[in-house]
Coordinates of C-alpha atoms in Angstrom, one line a residue:
X108 CA 41.0 -64.3 26.6
X109 CA 40.0 -65.4 23.1
X110 CA 36.4 -65.8 24.2
X111 CA 36.5 -62.2 25.7
X112 CA 37.9 -60.7 22.5
X113 CA 35.3 -62.6 20.4
X114 CA 32.5 -61.3 22.6
X115 CA 33.8 -57.8 22.4
X116 CA 34.1 -58.0 18.6
X117 CA 30.5 -59.4 18.5
X118 CA 29.2 -56.6 20.7
X119 CA 30.9 -53.9 18.7
X120 CA 30.1 -55.5 15.3
X121 CA 26.5 -56.0 16.2
X122 CA 25.9 -52.3 17.1
X123 CA 27.1 -51.4 13.6
X124 CA 24.9 -54.0 12.0
X125 CA 22.0 -51.8 13.0
X126 CA 23.7 -48.6 11.8
X127 CA 21.9 -46.2 9.5
X128 CA 23.4 -43.8 7.0
X129 CA 23.1 -40.0 7.5
X130 CA 24.0 -37.7 4.6
X131 CA 24.9 -34.1 5.2
X132 CA 24.2 -31.6 2.4
X133 CA 27.3 -30.2 0.6
X134 CA 26.5 -26.6 1.8
X135 CA 26.9 -27.8 5.4
X136 CA 30.3 -28.4 7.0
X137 CA 30.2 -31.1 9.6
X138 CA 32.0 -29.8 12.8
X139 CA 31.3 -32.6 15.3
X140 CA 29.4 -35.8 15.9
X141 CA 28.3 -36.5 19.5
X142 CA 30.7 -33.9 20.8
X143 CA 33.7 -35.5 19.0
X144 CA 35.4 -33.5 16.2
X145 CA 34.4 -34.6 12.7
X146 CA 37.0 -36.7 10.9
X147 CA 35.4 -36.3 7.5
X148 CA 36.7 -34.1 4.7
X149 CA 35.5 -33.5 1.2
X150 CA 32.2 -32.7 -0.4
X151 CA 30.5 -36.0 0.3
X152 CA 29.6 -36.3 4.0
X153 CA 27.9 -39.6 4.7
X154 CA 28.0 -41.0 8.2
X155 CA 27.2 -44.5 9.6
X156 CA 25.5 -44.0 12.9
X157 CA 24.1 -46.6 15.2
X158 CA 20.5 -46.6 16.4
X159 CA 19.8 -44.0 19.0
X160 CA 20.0 -40.3 19.7
X161 CA 22.9 -38.3 18.2
X162 CA 24.0 -34.7 18.2
X163 CA 25.6 -33.3 15.0
X164 CA 27.1 -29.9 14.8
X165 CA 27.2 -28.3 11.3
X166 CA 27.9 -24.9 9.8
X167 CA 26.4 -23.4 6.7
X168 CA 29.4 -22.7 4.5
X169 CA 29.3 -21.4 0.9
X170 CA 31.1 -19.2 -1.6
X171 CA 29.6 -16.7 -4.0
X172 CA 30.9 -14.4 -6.7
X173 CA 29.9 -10.8 -6.1
X174 CA 31.1 -7.7 -8.0
X175 CA 34.0 -9.7 -9.5
X176 CA 35.2 -11.0 -6.1
X177 CA 34.6 -14.2 -4.2
X178 CA 32.8 -13.9 -0.9
X179 CA 32.6 -16.6 1.7
X180 CA 29.6 -17.0 4.0
X181 CA 29.6 -19.0 7.1
X182 CA 27.0 -19.4 9.8
X183 CA 27.3 -20.0 13.5
X184 CA 27.3 -23.6 14.7
X185 CA 23.9 -25.3 14.2
X186 CA 23.1 -28.2 16.5
X187 CA 21.2 -31.1 14.7
X188 CA 19.5 -33.5 17.1
X189 CA 18.7 -36.7 15.3
X190 CA 17.1 -39.9 16.4
X191 CA 18.3 -42.9 14.3
X192 CA 15.9 -45.8 13.8
X193 CA 16.8 -49.2 12.4
X194 CA 16.2 -49.6 8.7
X195 CA 16.2 -46.0 7.7
X196 CA 18.6 -43.5 6.0
X197 CA 18.6 -39.8 6.7
X198 CA 19.4 -36.6 4.9
X199 CA 20.2 -33.3 6.8
X200 CA 19.7 -30.4 4.4
X201 CA 18.1 -27.1 3.9
X202 CA 17.0 -24.8 1.1
X203 CA 20.3 -23.5 -0.3
X204 CA 20.5 -19.7 -0.8
X205 CA 20.9 -18.7 -4.5
X206 CA 22.8 -15.4 -4.0
X207 CA 25.1 -13.6 -1.5
X208 CA 22.4 -11.5 0.1
X209 CA 20.2 -14.5 0.8
X210 CA 23.2 -16.4 2.0
X211 CA 24.1 -13.7 4.5
X212 CA 20.6 -13.6 5.8
X213 CA 20.4 -17.4 6.1
X214 CA 23.8 -17.5 7.9
X215 CA 22.4 -15.2 10.6
X216 CA 19.5 -17.6 11.2
X217 CA 20.3 -21.0 9.8
X218 CA 17.7 -23.8 9.8
X219 CA 17.8 -27.4 8.7
X220 CA 15.4 -30.3 7.7
X221 CA 15.8 -34.0 8.3
X222 CA 14.4 -36.3 5.7
X223 CA 14.0 -40.1 6.4
X224 CA 13.5 -42.9 3.9
X225 CA 13.9 -46.7 4.0
X226 CA 17.5 -47.9 3.6
X227 CA 18.3 -48.3 0.0
X228 CA 15.2 -46.4 -1.3
X229 CA 17.5 -43.7 -2.7
X230 CA 21.2 -43.3 -3.3
X231 CA 22.3 -40.8 -0.7
X232 CA 25.5 -39.9 -2.6
X233 CA 23.5 -38.8 -5.6
X234 CA 21.2 -36.7 -3.5
X235 CA 23.9 -34.8 -1.6
X236 CA 26.9 -34.7 -4.0
X237 CA 27.5 -32.1 -6.7
X238 CA 28.7 -33.4 -10.1
X239 CA 31.7 -32.1 -12.0
X240 CA 29.2 -30.7 -14.5
X241 CA 27.4 -28.7 -11.8
X242 CA 30.7 -27.3 -10.6
X243 CA 31.6 -26.2 -14.1
X244 CA 28.2 -24.5 -14.5
X245 CA 28.7 -22.7 -11.2
X246 CA 32.2 -21.5 -12.3
X247 CA 30.8 -20.3 -15.6
X248 CA 27.9 -18.5 -13.9
X249 CA 30.3 -16.5 -11.8
X250 CA 32.0 -15.2 -15.0
X251 CA 28.7 -14.1 -16.7
X252 CA 27.5 -10.5 -16.6
X253 CA 24.0 -9.7 -15.6
X254 CA 22.6 -9.7 -19.2
X255 CA 24.2 -13.1 -19.8
X256 CA 22.8 -14.5 -16.6
X257 CA 19.3 -13.2 -17.6
X258 CA 19.6 -14.9 -21.0
X259 CA 20.6 -18.1 -19.3
X260 CA 17.6 -18.0 -17.0
X261 CA 15.3 -17.4 -19.9
X262 CA 16.9 -20.4 -21.7
X263 CA 16.3 -22.6 -18.7
X264 CA 12.6 -21.5 -18.4

């Protein structure tokens, strides 16, 4: 029995030795992984997936301030087919809409891109997470009027 358990542990453990990391952009909500409900919450969605074919289901999900009110935009389910290879990390992302109108248009026809890089070449958490500073800027942006937003854009350029 001990040999059987050791063999099972070795088999399960060895499959994860060849796992790769897959980061999901913050504007995507992970719905399921290989037809099992996602068990991840929060803004940082980084998965460890073994080598092979996988099916992720995501939804575009974002909030915007429009005419003094907050509007949520959500897309239909978007199926992401990904082939994981040993020694690589992956990012599932898309161009994020900047305003409510573009977000609604994108939600009607969502798309995604998969980027691959060697394991450890970049820090996935830094690429897909939003800092507290960015969150504060977004909040302040929603409170600015159009003139103030225009001045801010000029200052950035």
